[in-house]
PDB file of C-alpha atoms in Angstrom:
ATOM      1  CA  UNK A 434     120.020  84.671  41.960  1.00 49.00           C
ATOM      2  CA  UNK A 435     121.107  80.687  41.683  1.00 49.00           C
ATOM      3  CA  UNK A 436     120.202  80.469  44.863  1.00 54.00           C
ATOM      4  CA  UNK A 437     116.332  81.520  44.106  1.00 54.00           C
ATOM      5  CA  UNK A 438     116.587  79.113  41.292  1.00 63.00           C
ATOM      6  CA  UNK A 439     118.040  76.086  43.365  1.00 64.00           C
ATOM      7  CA  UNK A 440     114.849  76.902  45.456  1.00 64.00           C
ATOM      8  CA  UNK A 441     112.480  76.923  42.863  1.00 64.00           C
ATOM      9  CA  UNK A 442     114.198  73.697  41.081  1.00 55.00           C
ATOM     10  CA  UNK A 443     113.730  71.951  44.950  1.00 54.00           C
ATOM     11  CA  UNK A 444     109.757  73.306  45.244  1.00 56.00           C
ATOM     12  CA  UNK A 445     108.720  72.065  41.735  1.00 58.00           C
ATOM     13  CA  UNK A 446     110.597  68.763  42.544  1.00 50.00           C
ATOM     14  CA  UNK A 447     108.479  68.379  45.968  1.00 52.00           C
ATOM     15  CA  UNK A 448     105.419  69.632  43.907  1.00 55.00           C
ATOM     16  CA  UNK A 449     105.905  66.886  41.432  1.00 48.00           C
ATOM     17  CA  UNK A 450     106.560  64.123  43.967  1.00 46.00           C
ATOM     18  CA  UNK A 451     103.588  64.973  46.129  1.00 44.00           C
ATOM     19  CA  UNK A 452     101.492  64.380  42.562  1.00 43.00           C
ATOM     20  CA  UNK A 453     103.332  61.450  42.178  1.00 43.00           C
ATOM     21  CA  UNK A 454     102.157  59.763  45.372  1.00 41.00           C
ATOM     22  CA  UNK A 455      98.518  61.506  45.251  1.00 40.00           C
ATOM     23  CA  UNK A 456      98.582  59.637  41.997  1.00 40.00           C
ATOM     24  CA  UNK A 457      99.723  56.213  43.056  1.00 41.00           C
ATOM     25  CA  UNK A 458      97.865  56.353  46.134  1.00 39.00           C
ATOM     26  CA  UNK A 459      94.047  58.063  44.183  1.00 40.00           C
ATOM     27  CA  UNK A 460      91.642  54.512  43.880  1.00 43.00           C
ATOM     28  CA  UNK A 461      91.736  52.713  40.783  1.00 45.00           C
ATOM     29  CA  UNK A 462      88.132  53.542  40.035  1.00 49.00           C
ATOM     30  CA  UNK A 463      84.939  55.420  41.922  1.00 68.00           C
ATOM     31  CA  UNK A 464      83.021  52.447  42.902  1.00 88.00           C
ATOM     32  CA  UNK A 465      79.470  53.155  43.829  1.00 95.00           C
ATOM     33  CA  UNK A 466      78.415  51.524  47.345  1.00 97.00           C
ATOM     34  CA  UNK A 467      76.412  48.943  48.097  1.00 97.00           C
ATOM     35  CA  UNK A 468      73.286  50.942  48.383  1.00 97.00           C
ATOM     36  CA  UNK A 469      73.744  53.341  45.045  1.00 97.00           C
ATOM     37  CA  UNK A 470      73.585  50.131  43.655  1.00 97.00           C
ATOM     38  CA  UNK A 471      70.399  49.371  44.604  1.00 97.00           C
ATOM     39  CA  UNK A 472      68.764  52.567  44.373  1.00 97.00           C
ATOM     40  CA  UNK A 473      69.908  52.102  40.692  1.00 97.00           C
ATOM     41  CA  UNK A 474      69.494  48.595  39.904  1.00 97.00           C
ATOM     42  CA  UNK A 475      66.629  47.381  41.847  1.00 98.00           C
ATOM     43  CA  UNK A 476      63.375  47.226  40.118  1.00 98.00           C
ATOM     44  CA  UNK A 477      65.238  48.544  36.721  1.00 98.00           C
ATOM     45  CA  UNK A 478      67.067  47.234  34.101  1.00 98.00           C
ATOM     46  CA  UNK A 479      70.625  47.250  32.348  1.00 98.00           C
ATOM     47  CA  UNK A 480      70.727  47.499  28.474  1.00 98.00           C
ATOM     48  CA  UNK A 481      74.441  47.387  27.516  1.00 97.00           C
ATOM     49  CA  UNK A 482      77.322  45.213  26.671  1.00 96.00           C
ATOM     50  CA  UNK A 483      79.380  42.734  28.578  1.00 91.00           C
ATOM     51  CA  UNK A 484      82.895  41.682  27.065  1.00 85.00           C
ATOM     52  CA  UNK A 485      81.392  41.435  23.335  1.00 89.00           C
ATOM     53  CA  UNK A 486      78.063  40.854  23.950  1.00 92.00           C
ATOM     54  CA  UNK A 487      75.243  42.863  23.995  1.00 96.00           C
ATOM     55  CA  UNK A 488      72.548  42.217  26.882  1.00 92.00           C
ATOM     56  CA  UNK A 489      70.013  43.346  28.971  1.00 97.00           C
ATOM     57  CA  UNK A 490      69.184  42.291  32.243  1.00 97.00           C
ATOM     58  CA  UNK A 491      66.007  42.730  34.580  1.00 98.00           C
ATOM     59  CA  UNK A 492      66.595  43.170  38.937  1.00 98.00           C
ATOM     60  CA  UNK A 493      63.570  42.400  40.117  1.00 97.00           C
ATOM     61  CA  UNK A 494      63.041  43.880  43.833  1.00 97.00           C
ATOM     62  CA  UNK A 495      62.491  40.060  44.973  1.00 97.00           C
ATOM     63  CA  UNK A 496      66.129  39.290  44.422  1.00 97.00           C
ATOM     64  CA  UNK A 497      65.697  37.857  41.414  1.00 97.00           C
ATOM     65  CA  UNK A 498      67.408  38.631  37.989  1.00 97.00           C
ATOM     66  CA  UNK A 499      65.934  37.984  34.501  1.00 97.00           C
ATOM     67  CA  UNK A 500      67.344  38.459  31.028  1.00 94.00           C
ATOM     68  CA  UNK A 501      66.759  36.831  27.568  1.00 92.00           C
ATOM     69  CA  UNK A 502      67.684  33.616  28.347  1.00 91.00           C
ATOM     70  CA  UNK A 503      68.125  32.592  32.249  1.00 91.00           C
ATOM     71  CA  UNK A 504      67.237  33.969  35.490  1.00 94.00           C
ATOM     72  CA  UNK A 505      68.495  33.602  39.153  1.00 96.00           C
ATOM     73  CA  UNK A 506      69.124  35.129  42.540  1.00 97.00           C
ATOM     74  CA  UNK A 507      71.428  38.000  43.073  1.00 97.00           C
ATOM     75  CA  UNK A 508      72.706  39.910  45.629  1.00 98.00           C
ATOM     76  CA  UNK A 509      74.200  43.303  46.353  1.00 98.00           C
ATOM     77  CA  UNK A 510      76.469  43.530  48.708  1.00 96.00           C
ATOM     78  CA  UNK A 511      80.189  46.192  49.522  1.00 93.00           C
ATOM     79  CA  UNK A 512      81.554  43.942  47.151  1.00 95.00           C
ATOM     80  CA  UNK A 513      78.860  44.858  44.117  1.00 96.00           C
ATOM     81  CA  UNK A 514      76.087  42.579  42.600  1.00 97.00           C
ATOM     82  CA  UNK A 515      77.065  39.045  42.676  1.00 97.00           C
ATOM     83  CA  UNK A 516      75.395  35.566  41.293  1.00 96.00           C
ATOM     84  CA  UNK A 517      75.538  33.572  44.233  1.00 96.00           C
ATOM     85  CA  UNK A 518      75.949  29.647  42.950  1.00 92.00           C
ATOM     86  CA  UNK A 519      76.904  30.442  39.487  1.00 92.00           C
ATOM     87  CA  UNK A 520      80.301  30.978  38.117  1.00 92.00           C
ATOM     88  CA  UNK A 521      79.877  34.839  37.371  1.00 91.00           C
ATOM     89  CA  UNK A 522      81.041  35.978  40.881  1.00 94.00           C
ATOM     90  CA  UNK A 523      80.782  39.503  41.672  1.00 97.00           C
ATOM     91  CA  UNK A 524      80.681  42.815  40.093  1.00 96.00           C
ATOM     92  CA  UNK A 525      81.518  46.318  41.161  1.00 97.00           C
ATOM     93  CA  UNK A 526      79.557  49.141  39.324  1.00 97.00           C
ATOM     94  CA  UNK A 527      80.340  52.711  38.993  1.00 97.00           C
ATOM     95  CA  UNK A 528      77.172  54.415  38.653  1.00 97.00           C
ATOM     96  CA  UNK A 529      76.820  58.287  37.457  1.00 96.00           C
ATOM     97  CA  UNK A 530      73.176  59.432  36.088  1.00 96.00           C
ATOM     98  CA  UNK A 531      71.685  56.483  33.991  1.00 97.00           C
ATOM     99  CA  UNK A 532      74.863  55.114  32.867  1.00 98.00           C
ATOM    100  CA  UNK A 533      76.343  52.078  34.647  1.00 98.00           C
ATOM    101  CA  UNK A 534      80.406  50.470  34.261  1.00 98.00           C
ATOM    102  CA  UNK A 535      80.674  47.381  35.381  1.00 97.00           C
ATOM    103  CA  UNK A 536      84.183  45.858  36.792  1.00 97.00           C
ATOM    104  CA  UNK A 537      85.709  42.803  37.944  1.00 94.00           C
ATOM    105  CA  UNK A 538      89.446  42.927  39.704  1.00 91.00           C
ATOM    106  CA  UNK A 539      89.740  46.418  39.069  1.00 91.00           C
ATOM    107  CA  UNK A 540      89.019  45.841  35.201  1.00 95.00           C
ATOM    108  CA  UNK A 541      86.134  47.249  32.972  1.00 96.00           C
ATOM    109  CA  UNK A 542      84.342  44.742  31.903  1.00 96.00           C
ATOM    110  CA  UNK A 543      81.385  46.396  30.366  1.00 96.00           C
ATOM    111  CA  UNK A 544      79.069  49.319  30.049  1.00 97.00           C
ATOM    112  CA  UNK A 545      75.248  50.681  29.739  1.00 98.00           C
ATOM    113  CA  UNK A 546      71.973  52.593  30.106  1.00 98.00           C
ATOM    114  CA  UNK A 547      69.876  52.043  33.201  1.00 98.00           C
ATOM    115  CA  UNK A 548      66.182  51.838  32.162  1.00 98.00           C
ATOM    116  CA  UNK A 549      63.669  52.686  34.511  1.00 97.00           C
ATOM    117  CA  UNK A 550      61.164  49.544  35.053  1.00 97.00           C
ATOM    118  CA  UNK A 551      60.944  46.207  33.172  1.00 97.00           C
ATOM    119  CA  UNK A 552      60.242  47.082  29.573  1.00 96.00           C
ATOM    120  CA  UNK A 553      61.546  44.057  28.301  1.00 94.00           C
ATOM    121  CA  UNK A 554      58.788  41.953  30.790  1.00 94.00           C
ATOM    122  CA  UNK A 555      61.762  39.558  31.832  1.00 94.00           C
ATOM    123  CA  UNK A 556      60.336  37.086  34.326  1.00 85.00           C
ATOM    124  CA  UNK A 557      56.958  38.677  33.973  1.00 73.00           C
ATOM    125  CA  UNK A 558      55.628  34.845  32.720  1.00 58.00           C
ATOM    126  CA  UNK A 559      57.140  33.101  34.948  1.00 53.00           C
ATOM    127  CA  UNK A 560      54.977  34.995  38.002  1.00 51.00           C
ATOM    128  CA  UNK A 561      51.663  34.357  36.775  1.00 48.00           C
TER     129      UNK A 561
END
């Protein structure tokens, strides 16, 4: 009999260090490729926040972004959607249904709906 329970002691202790290192070794997050992005992004918009701010932001299918206030190129690339020439960098997104989390470094950094479309008309103007 002890010797059943020294064997049962030594499986749950290899059963717990196998989670262990399953656990240490799983990815930090699910990030969505390069071209989930776009099949997301592109030709939609994000309504959502960003550190404390609320926003929404336009991805045209010419490259171009468009929100409230500015507008510029971006790009999506394995290492997310990134501003090239600004200070913003890049960000990866996990994408599941309409709902988009953005992160930078491994860190959330904000979250949101996907809206089919433009329905805010960002940029619209400026195409005339």
């Amino acid at each position: 009999m002890v010797a059943a329970s020294i064997q049962e002691i030594i499986m749950r202790l290899s059963i717990l260090t196998a989670s262990a290192v399953f656990a240490l070794t799983a990815p930090a997050l699910a990030q969505s490729s390069a071209e989930q992005i776009r099949e997301a992004l592109v030709g939609n918009t994000f309504q959502g926040s960003m550190g404390s701010s609320e926003y929404t932001s336009y991805f045209g299918e010419d490259g171009t972004y468009a929100d409230a206030s500015t507008t510029g190129p971006y790009e999506i690339t394995e290492e997310g959607v990134c501003y090239p020439g600004t200070d913003y960098g890049c960000y990866q997104a996990e994408i599941e249904g309409d709902q988009l989390e953005w992160f930078k470094d491994g860190k959330s950094e904000g979250t949101g709906t996907i809206v089919e479309g433009n329905p805010m008309e960002f940029g619209e103007a400026d195409k005339g």
